Coordinates of C-alpha atoms in Angstrom, one line a residue:
M203 CA -94.6 4.3 -50.7
I204 CA -94.7 4.2 -55.0
D205 CA -96.6 6.6 -56.5
F206 CA -97.7 4.7 -59.6
Q207 CA -99.6 8.3 -60.7
K208 CA -95.3 9.5 -61.6
I209 CA -94.5 6.5 -63.2
H210 CA -95.6 6.7 -67.4
Y211 CA -93.4 6.8 -70.7
Y212 CA -96.1 9.7 -72.1
V213 CA -98.1 12.7 -70.9
P214 CA -99.8 14.8 -72.5
Q215 CA -98.4 18.2 -71.6
P216 CA -100.8 20.8 -70.8
P217 CA -100.7 23.9 -72.9
N218 CA -97.5 25.9 -72.7
P219 CA -98.7 28.9 -70.6
F220 CA -95.7 30.8 -72.5
P221 CA -94.3 31.6 -75.6
Q222 CA -93.8 28.9 -78.1
Q223 CA -90.0 29.2 -78.3
T224 CA -87.5 28.9 -81.0
L225 CA -83.8 27.4 -80.0
E226 CA -81.2 27.2 -82.3
A227 CA -78.0 25.2 -82.2
D228 CA -75.1 23.9 -84.3
L229 CA -76.2 20.5 -82.9
C230 CA -79.1 19.5 -81.6
I231 CA -79.6 16.0 -79.6
Y232 CA -82.5 14.2 -79.6
G233 CA -83.1 12.4 -77.4
G234 CA -81.2 12.7 -73.5
T235 CA -80.3 8.1 -73.6
S236 CA -76.1 7.8 -72.4
A237 CA -75.3 8.3 -76.2
G238 CA -77.7 11.5 -76.2
I239 CA -75.0 12.9 -73.6
A240 CA -72.0 11.9 -74.6
A241 CA -72.7 13.2 -78.0
A242 CA -73.1 16.4 -76.5
I243 CA -70.0 16.7 -74.2
Q244 CA -67.9 16.1 -77.4
A245 CA -69.7 18.5 -79.2
H246 CA -68.8 21.0 -76.5
R247 CA -65.2 20.5 -76.1
M248 CA -65.0 20.7 -79.7
G249 CA -66.9 24.2 -79.4
A250 CA -69.8 23.8 -80.6
K251 CA -73.1 24.9 -79.7
V252 CA -75.2 22.2 -78.2
I253 CA -78.6 21.7 -76.9
I254 CA -80.5 18.4 -75.7
A255 CA -83.9 18.0 -76.7
E256 CA -85.5 14.7 -74.3
F257 CA -88.6 13.6 -74.8
G258 CA -89.6 12.4 -71.4
G259 CA -88.2 14.1 -67.6
H260 CA -85.8 10.8 -67.4
L261 CA -81.9 11.8 -68.1
G262 CA -79.3 8.4 -69.6
G263 CA -82.2 6.4 -70.7
L264 CA -80.7 3.0 -69.3
T265 CA -77.5 4.1 -67.9
T266 CA -79.9 5.2 -64.9
G267 CA -82.6 3.5 -65.7
G268 CA -81.7 -0.1 -63.7
L269 CA -79.1 -1.1 -65.8
G270 CA -76.5 -0.9 -63.6
A271 CA -74.7 -4.5 -64.6
T272 CA -72.8 -3.5 -67.5
D273 CA -73.3 -5.6 -70.2
I274 CA -69.5 -5.4 -70.9
G275 CA -68.3 -8.2 -74.1
N276 CA -64.7 -6.8 -73.8
K277 CA -63.5 -4.0 -71.9
A278 CA -60.4 -3.4 -74.0
A279 CA -62.8 -2.0 -76.4
I280 CA -64.4 0.7 -74.5
G281 CA -62.6 4.0 -75.2
G282 CA -63.1 8.1 -75.1
I283 CA -66.0 9.4 -72.8
S284 CA -67.8 5.9 -72.4
R285 CA -64.5 4.5 -70.6
E286 CA -64.4 8.3 -68.7
F287 CA -68.1 7.2 -67.0
Y288 CA -67.3 4.5 -65.3
Q289 CA -64.2 5.9 -64.4
F290 CA -66.6 8.3 -63.0
V291 CA -68.7 5.6 -61.6
G292 CA -65.0 4.1 -60.0
A293 CA -64.0 7.0 -58.3
H294 CA -67.7 8.0 -56.6
Y295 CA -67.5 4.6 -55.0
G296 CA -63.7 4.3 -53.9
K297 CA -61.5 2.7 -56.7
Q298 CA -58.6 3.5 -57.3
E299 CA -56.9 -0.2 -58.8
G300 CA -56.1 -0.8 -62.6
D301 CA -57.5 2.6 -64.5
G302 CA -60.2 2.9 -61.7
T303 CA -63.1 1.8 -63.6
Q304 CA -66.6 0.2 -61.9
W305 CA -68.8 -1.4 -64.7
T306 CA -72.1 -1.7 -61.9
F307 CA -73.3 1.0 -60.1
E308 CA -76.6 2.3 -58.3
P309 CA -79.0 4.2 -60.4
H310 CA -79.0 7.5 -58.7
V311 CA -74.6 7.0 -59.0
A312 CA -75.0 7.4 -62.8
K313 CA -77.6 9.8 -62.8
R314 CA -75.1 12.5 -61.2
I315 CA -72.6 11.8 -63.1
F316 CA -74.3 13.0 -65.9
Q317 CA -76.9 15.4 -64.3
D318 CA -72.5 16.9 -63.2
W319 CA -71.4 16.8 -66.6
L320 CA -73.6 19.1 -68.5
E321 CA -73.6 21.3 -65.4
E322 CA -70.2 21.9 -66.0
A323 CA -70.4 22.4 -69.7
G324 CA -73.4 24.1 -69.1
I325 CA -75.5 22.3 -71.9
I326 CA -79.2 22.8 -71.3
V327 CA -81.7 19.6 -71.3
H328 CA -85.5 20.4 -72.5
Y329 CA -87.5 17.9 -71.0
H330 CA -90.8 16.8 -72.2
Q331 CA -89.9 17.5 -75.7
Q332 CA -92.7 15.4 -78.1
L333 CA -91.5 15.1 -81.9
A334 CA -94.6 16.8 -83.7
R335 CA -93.1 16.8 -86.9
V336 CA -89.7 17.0 -88.7
E337 CA -89.9 19.7 -91.4
M338 CA -87.1 19.1 -94.5
N339 CA -85.8 21.4 -96.6
N340 CA -83.9 19.8 -99.9
G341 CA -83.0 17.0 -98.5
R342 CA -82.0 19.1 -95.0
I343 CA -83.3 18.4 -91.6
A344 CA -84.4 22.3 -90.9
R345 CA -86.0 21.9 -88.0
L346 CA -88.3 19.8 -85.1
V347 CA -91.7 21.4 -84.3
M348 CA -92.2 19.8 -80.6
H349 CA -96.3 19.5 -79.9
N350 CA -95.8 22.2 -77.2
G351 CA -95.1 24.6 -80.0
N352 CA -91.2 25.1 -79.2
I353 CA -89.1 25.0 -82.7
F354 CA -85.3 23.4 -82.7
E355 CA -83.1 24.2 -85.8
A356 CA -79.6 23.4 -85.6
K357 CA -77.1 22.6 -88.6
M358 CA -77.0 19.2 -87.4
F359 CA -79.4 16.7 -85.8
I360 CA -78.2 13.7 -84.2
D361 CA -81.3 11.0 -82.9
A362 CA -80.3 9.6 -79.8
T363 CA -83.5 7.9 -79.1
Y364 CA -84.3 4.1 -78.8
E365 CA -87.2 4.8 -81.1
G366 CA -85.6 6.7 -84.1
D367 CA -88.0 8.5 -84.6
L368 CA -86.6 12.0 -85.3
M369 CA -84.7 9.1 -88.3
A370 CA -88.3 7.9 -89.2
G371 CA -90.1 11.5 -88.9
A372 CA -87.3 12.6 -91.9
G373 CA -88.1 10.2 -93.9
V374 CA -84.6 8.7 -93.5
A375 CA -85.3 3.7 -94.3
Y376 CA -85.9 1.6 -91.7
H377 CA -87.3 -1.9 -90.7
V378 CA -88.8 -3.3 -87.5
G379 CA -88.6 -6.8 -86.6
R380 CA -86.4 -10.0 -87.8
E381 CA -85.3 -9.9 -91.3
N382 CA -85.4 -13.1 -93.5
N383 CA -81.7 -15.2 -93.5
T384 CA -81.5 -15.0 -97.0
V385 CA -82.0 -10.5 -96.6
Y386 CA -77.9 -10.5 -95.7
N387 CA -77.3 -14.3 -96.0
E388 CA -76.8 -14.3 -92.4
T389 CA -77.8 -17.7 -90.4
L390 CA -79.2 -16.2 -86.9
N391 CA -81.5 -13.8 -88.3
G392 CA -85.5 -14.3 -88.4
V393 CA -87.1 -17.4 -86.7
Q394 CA -84.9 -19.4 -84.1
F395 CA -85.8 -22.7 -82.6
G396 CA -83.4 -24.7 -81.0
S397 CA -81.2 -22.1 -77.8
P398 CA -80.9 -24.0 -74.6
H399 CA -81.2 -20.6 -73.0
H400 CA -84.5 -19.3 -71.2
M401 CA -86.3 -21.9 -73.2
F402 CA -89.1 -24.5 -71.0
K403 CA -87.2 -27.3 -69.2
T404 CA -90.1 -28.9 -68.0
W405 CA -93.6 -29.8 -70.6
I406 CA -96.5 -27.2 -69.5
D407 CA -99.7 -27.5 -70.3
P408 CA -100.9 -24.3 -72.2
Y409 CA -104.8 -24.3 -71.8
I410 CA -106.4 -22.3 -69.3
F411 CA -108.0 -26.2 -68.3
E412 CA -105.1 -28.1 -68.5
G413 CA -105.9 -30.8 -71.5
K414 CA -108.7 -28.6 -73.0
P415 CA -107.7 -26.7 -76.2
D416 CA -111.2 -25.5 -76.0
S417 CA -110.5 -23.4 -73.1
G418 CA -108.4 -21.3 -74.6
L419 CA -105.0 -20.6 -74.0
L420 CA -103.0 -18.7 -70.9
P421 CA -102.4 -14.8 -70.7
G422 CA -99.3 -14.8 -72.2
I423 CA -99.6 -17.4 -75.2
A424 CA -100.1 -16.3 -78.9
V425 CA -101.6 -18.4 -81.3
S426 CA -98.9 -18.0 -83.8
P427 CA -97.7 -20.3 -86.9
L428 CA -94.7 -22.3 -86.5
L429 CA -92.7 -20.1 -89.6
Y430 CA -89.6 -22.1 -90.6
Q431 CA -86.2 -21.7 -89.4
G432 CA -84.6 -18.6 -90.3
C433 CA -88.3 -16.6 -91.5
G434 CA -88.0 -13.3 -91.4
D435 CA -90.9 -11.9 -89.8
A436 CA -92.4 -8.5 -87.7
S437 CA -92.3 -10.0 -84.2
V438 CA -89.8 -8.0 -82.1
Q439 CA -87.1 -9.4 -78.5
A440 CA -89.0 -9.2 -75.9
Y441 CA -88.8 -5.8 -73.5
N442 CA -88.5 -5.7 -69.3
F443 CA -87.7 -3.2 -67.0
R444 CA -83.8 -3.3 -65.7
I445 CA -85.6 -3.5 -61.6
C446 CA -83.3 -1.7 -58.7
L447 CA -83.7 -4.1 -55.8
T448 CA -82.7 -4.2 -52.5
N449 CA -82.0 -6.7 -49.5
V450 CA -81.4 -3.6 -46.9
P451 CA -84.3 -4.0 -44.5
A452 CA -84.3 0.3 -43.5
N453 CA -84.4 1.0 -47.3
R454 CA -86.7 -1.7 -48.8
I455 CA -90.0 -1.2 -49.6
D456 CA -92.0 -4.2 -50.1
F457 CA -93.7 -5.0 -53.4
P458 CA -97.2 -3.4 -53.8
A459 CA -99.6 -4.5 -56.2
P460 CA -99.5 -2.6 -59.2
P461 CA -103.1 -0.7 -60.7
G462 CA -105.1 -3.6 -62.8
Y463 CA -103.3 -6.5 -60.8
S464 CA -104.2 -9.9 -61.6
P465 CA -102.5 -12.6 -60.0
E466 CA -104.5 -15.4 -63.0
R467 CA -101.8 -13.4 -65.8
F468 CA -99.3 -15.4 -63.5
E469 CA -100.9 -19.0 -64.0
L470 CA -98.0 -20.1 -66.4
L471 CA -95.4 -19.2 -64.3
L472 CA -96.7 -20.9 -61.2
R473 CA -97.4 -24.5 -63.5
Y474 CA -93.6 -23.9 -64.2
I475 CA -92.8 -23.5 -61.1
R476 CA -94.5 -26.4 -59.6
S477 CA -92.9 -28.7 -62.4
G478 CA -89.9 -27.8 -60.6
V479 CA -88.3 -25.3 -61.7
W480 CA -87.8 -21.9 -60.1
D481 CA -85.7 -19.7 -62.2
A482 CA -87.4 -16.7 -62.6
M483 CA -84.8 -14.5 -60.3
K484 CA -82.0 -15.9 -61.1
L485 CA -80.3 -13.2 -62.9
H486 CA -80.1 -10.7 -60.1
V487 CA -76.5 -9.2 -59.9
Q488 CA -75.1 -7.8 -56.9
M489 CA -74.4 -4.1 -56.9
P490 CA -73.3 -1.5 -54.4
N491 CA -75.3 -0.7 -51.3
G492 CA -77.3 -3.6 -50.7
K493 CA -78.6 -3.4 -54.6
T494 CA -78.9 -5.7 -57.5
D495 CA -80.2 -5.6 -61.0
L496 CA -82.6 -7.8 -62.0
N497 CA -83.3 -9.2 -65.6
N498 CA -84.5 -12.1 -67.0
H499 CA -84.0 -15.3 -66.5
G500 CA -85.0 -18.7 -67.6
A501 CA -88.7 -19.2 -69.5
V502 CA -90.9 -17.3 -67.3
S503 CA -89.4 -14.2 -66.1
T504 CA -89.1 -10.5 -66.3
D505 CA -89.4 -10.6 -69.9
H506 CA -93.0 -9.6 -71.7
I507 CA -93.1 -12.3 -74.5
G508 CA -95.3 -10.5 -77.8
A509 CA -96.3 -7.6 -75.8
N510 CA -94.1 -5.1 -77.6
Y511 CA -94.5 -4.9 -81.5
K512 CA -96.7 -2.0 -81.7
W513 CA -93.9 -0.3 -79.9
P514 CA -91.4 0.9 -82.6
D515 CA -93.6 2.5 -85.0
G516 CA -96.6 3.3 -82.3
D517 CA -97.8 6.6 -81.8
Y518 CA -97.2 7.6 -77.9
E519 CA -100.8 6.9 -76.3
T520 CA -100.0 3.1 -77.8
R521 CA -96.9 3.3 -75.8
E522 CA -97.9 4.4 -72.8
Q523 CA -99.6 1.5 -72.8
I524 CA -97.4 -0.6 -73.5
F525 CA -95.7 1.1 -71.1
Q526 CA -98.3 0.5 -68.2
D527 CA -98.8 -3.5 -68.9
H528 CA -94.5 -3.6 -68.9
L529 CA -95.1 -2.4 -65.2
Q530 CA -98.0 -4.0 -64.7
Y531 CA -96.5 -7.7 -65.3
N532 CA -93.0 -6.9 -63.9
L533 CA -94.3 -5.7 -60.6
G534 CA -96.8 -8.2 -60.7
M535 CA -94.6 -10.4 -61.0
L536 CA -93.1 -9.8 -57.8
Y537 CA -96.0 -9.1 -55.8
F538 CA -97.3 -12.5 -56.9
L539 CA -94.4 -14.3 -56.1
S540 CA -93.9 -13.1 -52.5
N541 CA -97.9 -13.0 -52.1
D542 CA -99.6 -15.7 -53.9
E543 CA -100.5 -18.5 -51.0
R544 CA -100.3 -20.6 -54.0
V545 CA -96.4 -20.1 -54.3
P546 CA -94.4 -22.3 -52.0
S547 CA -94.0 -20.7 -49.2
H548 CA -89.5 -20.9 -49.6
I549 CA -90.2 -19.0 -52.9
R550 CA -91.9 -16.6 -51.1
D551 CA -89.7 -16.2 -48.5
E552 CA -87.1 -15.6 -50.8
V553 CA -89.0 -13.0 -52.7
K554 CA -90.0 -10.9 -49.6
Q555 CA -85.8 -10.3 -48.8
W556 CA -85.9 -8.5 -51.6
G557 CA -88.4 -4.3 -52.3
L558 CA -87.9 -1.6 -53.9
P559 CA -84.8 1.0 -52.7
A560 CA -86.7 4.4 -51.4
D561 CA -83.6 5.9 -52.1
E562 CA -84.1 5.6 -56.3
Y563 CA -86.3 7.0 -58.4
A564 CA -87.9 9.5 -56.1
D565 CA -89.1 11.8 -58.9
T566 CA -90.9 8.8 -60.6
G567 CA -93.2 7.0 -58.2
L568 CA -89.9 5.1 -57.1
W569 CA -90.0 3.0 -60.0
T570 CA -87.9 4.1 -63.2
P571 CA -89.3 5.6 -65.8
Q572 CA -87.2 3.8 -68.7
L573 CA -88.9 0.7 -70.3
Y574 CA -85.4 -1.7 -72.0
I575 CA -86.2 -1.1 -75.6
R576 CA -84.6 -3.6 -76.6
E577 CA -84.9 -2.9 -80.0
A578 CA -87.4 -1.3 -82.6
R579 CA -86.7 0.5 -85.6
R580 CA -83.0 0.3 -86.8
M581 CA -82.2 2.2 -89.9
V582 CA -81.5 0.7 -93.7
S583 CA -78.3 2.7 -94.6
D584 CA -75.3 2.2 -97.5
V585 CA -73.8 -0.1 -95.0
V586 CA -75.5 -2.5 -93.2
M587 CA -74.0 -4.1 -89.8
T588 CA -74.1 -7.9 -90.2
E589 CA -73.5 -11.5 -88.5
Y590 CA -70.8 -11.0 -91.2
H591 CA -69.3 -8.4 -89.5
C592 CA -69.5 -9.9 -86.1
R593 CA -67.9 -12.9 -86.6
K594 CA -65.4 -10.6 -88.8
L595 CA -65.7 -13.0 -92.1
E596 CA -66.2 -9.0 -93.0
Q597 CA -64.6 -5.9 -92.0
V598 CA -65.5 -2.4 -92.7
N599 CA -62.1 0.3 -93.3
D600 CA -64.1 3.5 -91.4
P601 CA -64.6 2.2 -88.3
V602 CA -66.0 5.1 -85.3
G603 CA -65.9 2.7 -82.6
L604 CA -65.5 -1.1 -81.1
A605 CA -68.8 -3.7 -80.5
A606 CA -68.1 -6.9 -78.8
Y607 CA -70.6 -8.5 -76.9
T608 CA -72.7 -12.1 -77.8
M609 CA -75.4 -11.6 -81.1
D610 CA -77.9 -11.5 -78.3
S611 CA -81.6 -11.7 -79.4
H612 CA -84.5 -12.4 -76.2
N613 CA -87.2 -14.4 -76.9
S614 CA -89.3 -12.7 -79.6
R615 CA -92.6 -15.1 -79.4
R616 CA -94.5 -17.8 -76.8
L617 CA -96.6 -20.5 -78.8
V618 CA -98.0 -23.6 -78.7
I619 CA -96.9 -26.8 -80.2
E620 CA -98.1 -29.9 -80.1
G621 CA -100.0 -29.0 -77.1
R622 CA -96.9 -27.4 -75.0
V623 CA -95.9 -23.8 -74.6
V624 CA -92.2 -23.4 -76.2
N625 CA -91.1 -19.9 -76.4
E626 CA -88.7 -18.9 -79.5
G627 CA -86.5 -16.1 -81.0
N628 CA -83.5 -16.8 -78.1
V629 CA -80.0 -16.6 -79.4
E630 CA -77.0 -16.3 -77.6
I631 CA -73.9 -16.6 -79.8
P632 CA -70.1 -15.0 -79.3
A633 CA -68.6 -12.0 -81.5
A634 CA -65.2 -13.5 -82.4
S635 CA -63.8 -10.7 -80.5
P636 CA -63.7 -6.9 -80.8
Y637 CA -65.0 -5.5 -84.6
P638 CA -65.3 -2.4 -86.1
I639 CA -68.6 -0.4 -86.1
S640 CA -68.9 1.5 -89.6
Y641 CA -69.1 5.4 -90.0
R642 CA -71.3 4.7 -93.0
S643 CA -74.1 3.1 -91.2
I644 CA -75.1 5.7 -88.0
V645 CA -76.1 8.0 -91.5
P646 CA -78.8 7.9 -94.3
K647 CA -77.6 6.4 -97.3
L648 CA -77.3 9.1 -99.6
G649 CA -79.6 11.2 -100.8
E650 CA -81.9 10.4 -97.9
C651 CA -81.1 13.2 -95.4
S652 CA -77.8 15.0 -95.4
N653 CA -77.3 16.3 -91.7
L654 CA -78.5 13.9 -89.5
F655 CA -76.4 11.0 -87.6
V656 CA -78.4 8.0 -85.9
P657 CA -76.0 6.3 -83.5
V658 CA -78.4 4.8 -81.3
C659 CA -80.7 2.7 -84.1
L660 CA -78.1 2.5 -86.5
S661 CA -77.5 0.5 -89.9
A662 CA -77.8 -3.4 -88.7
S663 CA -79.5 -6.2 -88.8
H664 CA -81.8 -7.3 -86.2
I665 CA -79.2 -10.5 -84.8
A666 CA -75.9 -7.5 -85.4
F667 CA -77.9 -4.9 -83.7
G668 CA -78.6 -7.7 -80.7
S669 CA -74.5 -7.4 -81.1
I670 CA -73.7 -3.7 -80.9
R671 CA -76.8 -2.5 -78.5
M672 CA -75.1 -1.9 -75.1
E673 CA -74.8 1.3 -73.4
P674 CA -71.3 1.5 -73.4
V675 CA -71.2 0.4 -77.0
F676 CA -74.4 4.2 -77.9
M677 CA -72.0 6.4 -75.6
I678 CA -68.9 5.5 -77.8
L679 CA -71.3 5.8 -80.9
G680 CA -72.5 9.4 -80.2
Q681 CA -69.0 10.5 -79.1
S682 CA -67.9 9.3 -83.0
A683 CA -71.4 11.0 -84.3
A684 CA -70.5 14.5 -82.8
T685 CA -67.5 14.7 -83.6
A686 CA -67.8 13.7 -87.3
A687 CA -71.0 16.3 -86.7
V688 CA -68.9 19.5 -85.8
Q689 CA -66.2 18.4 -88.2
A690 CA -69.4 18.1 -91.2
I691 CA -70.4 21.9 -89.7
E692 CA -66.8 23.1 -90.1
D693 CA -65.8 21.8 -93.7
N694 CA -69.2 22.8 -94.6
C695 CA -70.1 19.1 -95.8
S696 CA -73.4 16.6 -96.2
V697 CA -72.5 14.0 -93.1
Q698 CA -71.7 11.1 -96.1
D699 CA -69.0 13.6 -97.9
V700 CA -67.0 13.8 -94.2
D701 CA -63.6 13.5 -94.6
Y702 CA -62.8 9.7 -92.6
I703 CA -59.2 10.3 -92.7
K704 CA -59.6 13.1 -90.4
L705 CA -62.2 12.2 -88.3
R706 CA -59.9 9.1 -88.1
A707 CA -57.1 10.9 -86.1
R708 CA -59.8 13.4 -83.9
L709 CA -61.2 10.2 -82.5
L710 CA -57.7 8.4 -81.7
N711 CA -56.8 11.7 -80.2
D712 CA -60.3 11.2 -78.1
K713 CA -59.6 8.1 -76.9
Q714 CA -61.6 6.0 -79.0
V715 CA -60.7 2.4 -79.8
L716 CA -61.2 1.5 -83.7
G717 CA -59.4 -1.2 -84.0

């Protein structure tokens, strides 16, 4: 049975009964995401002493957190340690054709691969290291101080978190939200109406009592100005959980009602179903052993639109509240669809075929501890990746990896226009082809911080980040960041002064794909 006491983003740690530690390394990686693991493995292979400090108790980020149906774009663009990971997945499942890669997998398989890599390399992950402050010295990070009093000191640092907490703590410039199209002369940034995807296919009344605006709005609908097409704002594309499900009876646990469950918050979904549309669980990708990766699909699904705006800059308590709200919404939706008698019986019967797998997330109550942070802070550096790079209308001369996915933004707002519910913010426009990501987009601008790399919350506009932000690419950029970090240590230079020609040669030697 699911144990809700174990499902958290943040739990304040009790006083440390042991003496506070000062941990030293050549390279300190903050964040045990897939990017952080790839960075650690690369640094170890280059002979550096490396240490990982992870905020929570989860290893592998989204790659082990339910995103088992890999968002790829173009497989040929994925090299280095990132490709190695998918070859290890293939080996686990007995894949022998081609180069042995497999791109769908169960969460526990991904976690075991990462754990084996780190154990074989002797890399220690220090869990529950919640960043309290970043201490600087002459434009360099001197040390990280955690809430439990532990201190991490290193010559170089990598921020591998989805939120960019280390980057922000070091005073590096960043942006949250959608830029106005005029900022980088783009066409797909800011407010976006008109997408044919994940929008309402029928007219749905937004009011608690239909046709009566003074009765108030249904849950999940905001009182929000329309704003013009391309206008910048502070909203953030929706988060959800990538939910691992199974239809194997011997391994299936029926969906329980989450704490605080209220069927009223799914009235909008019910009205949409009654209008004739049932597609909330359509994006349900098959994975091995009778499991799936459930993602958002349609106008009302697992995306919790408008509920995440405070996450990027929020304190840990605020994020925990948002995490629990998303848990209540996502699991509550599945419980509602399978149990509420107002839902048509054929839908209830369909949803009841699925449940939570008993053999996943045993240490976190049978639910993933990783919320899908599609976007949070984004660094603003000397090179900002934009729509122009995605379309190959502008190219960089210092690539450290390739991206290839669609310029993708999930909906950011749900509002009312002329008495009907409207989603806003979805964009799905293919990139021209695999395109290079600049080295200068993963390091702070000159003069800000000279010993920090940011391969996840890199310097990119909202719409370009939507193309780059895929787990294989984060692993690619993590490896490249670690390569440059070790080179900077060896050459005794700042991250901004790394010799790119030398870096490129090493990346190619390590089978990174650069163009």
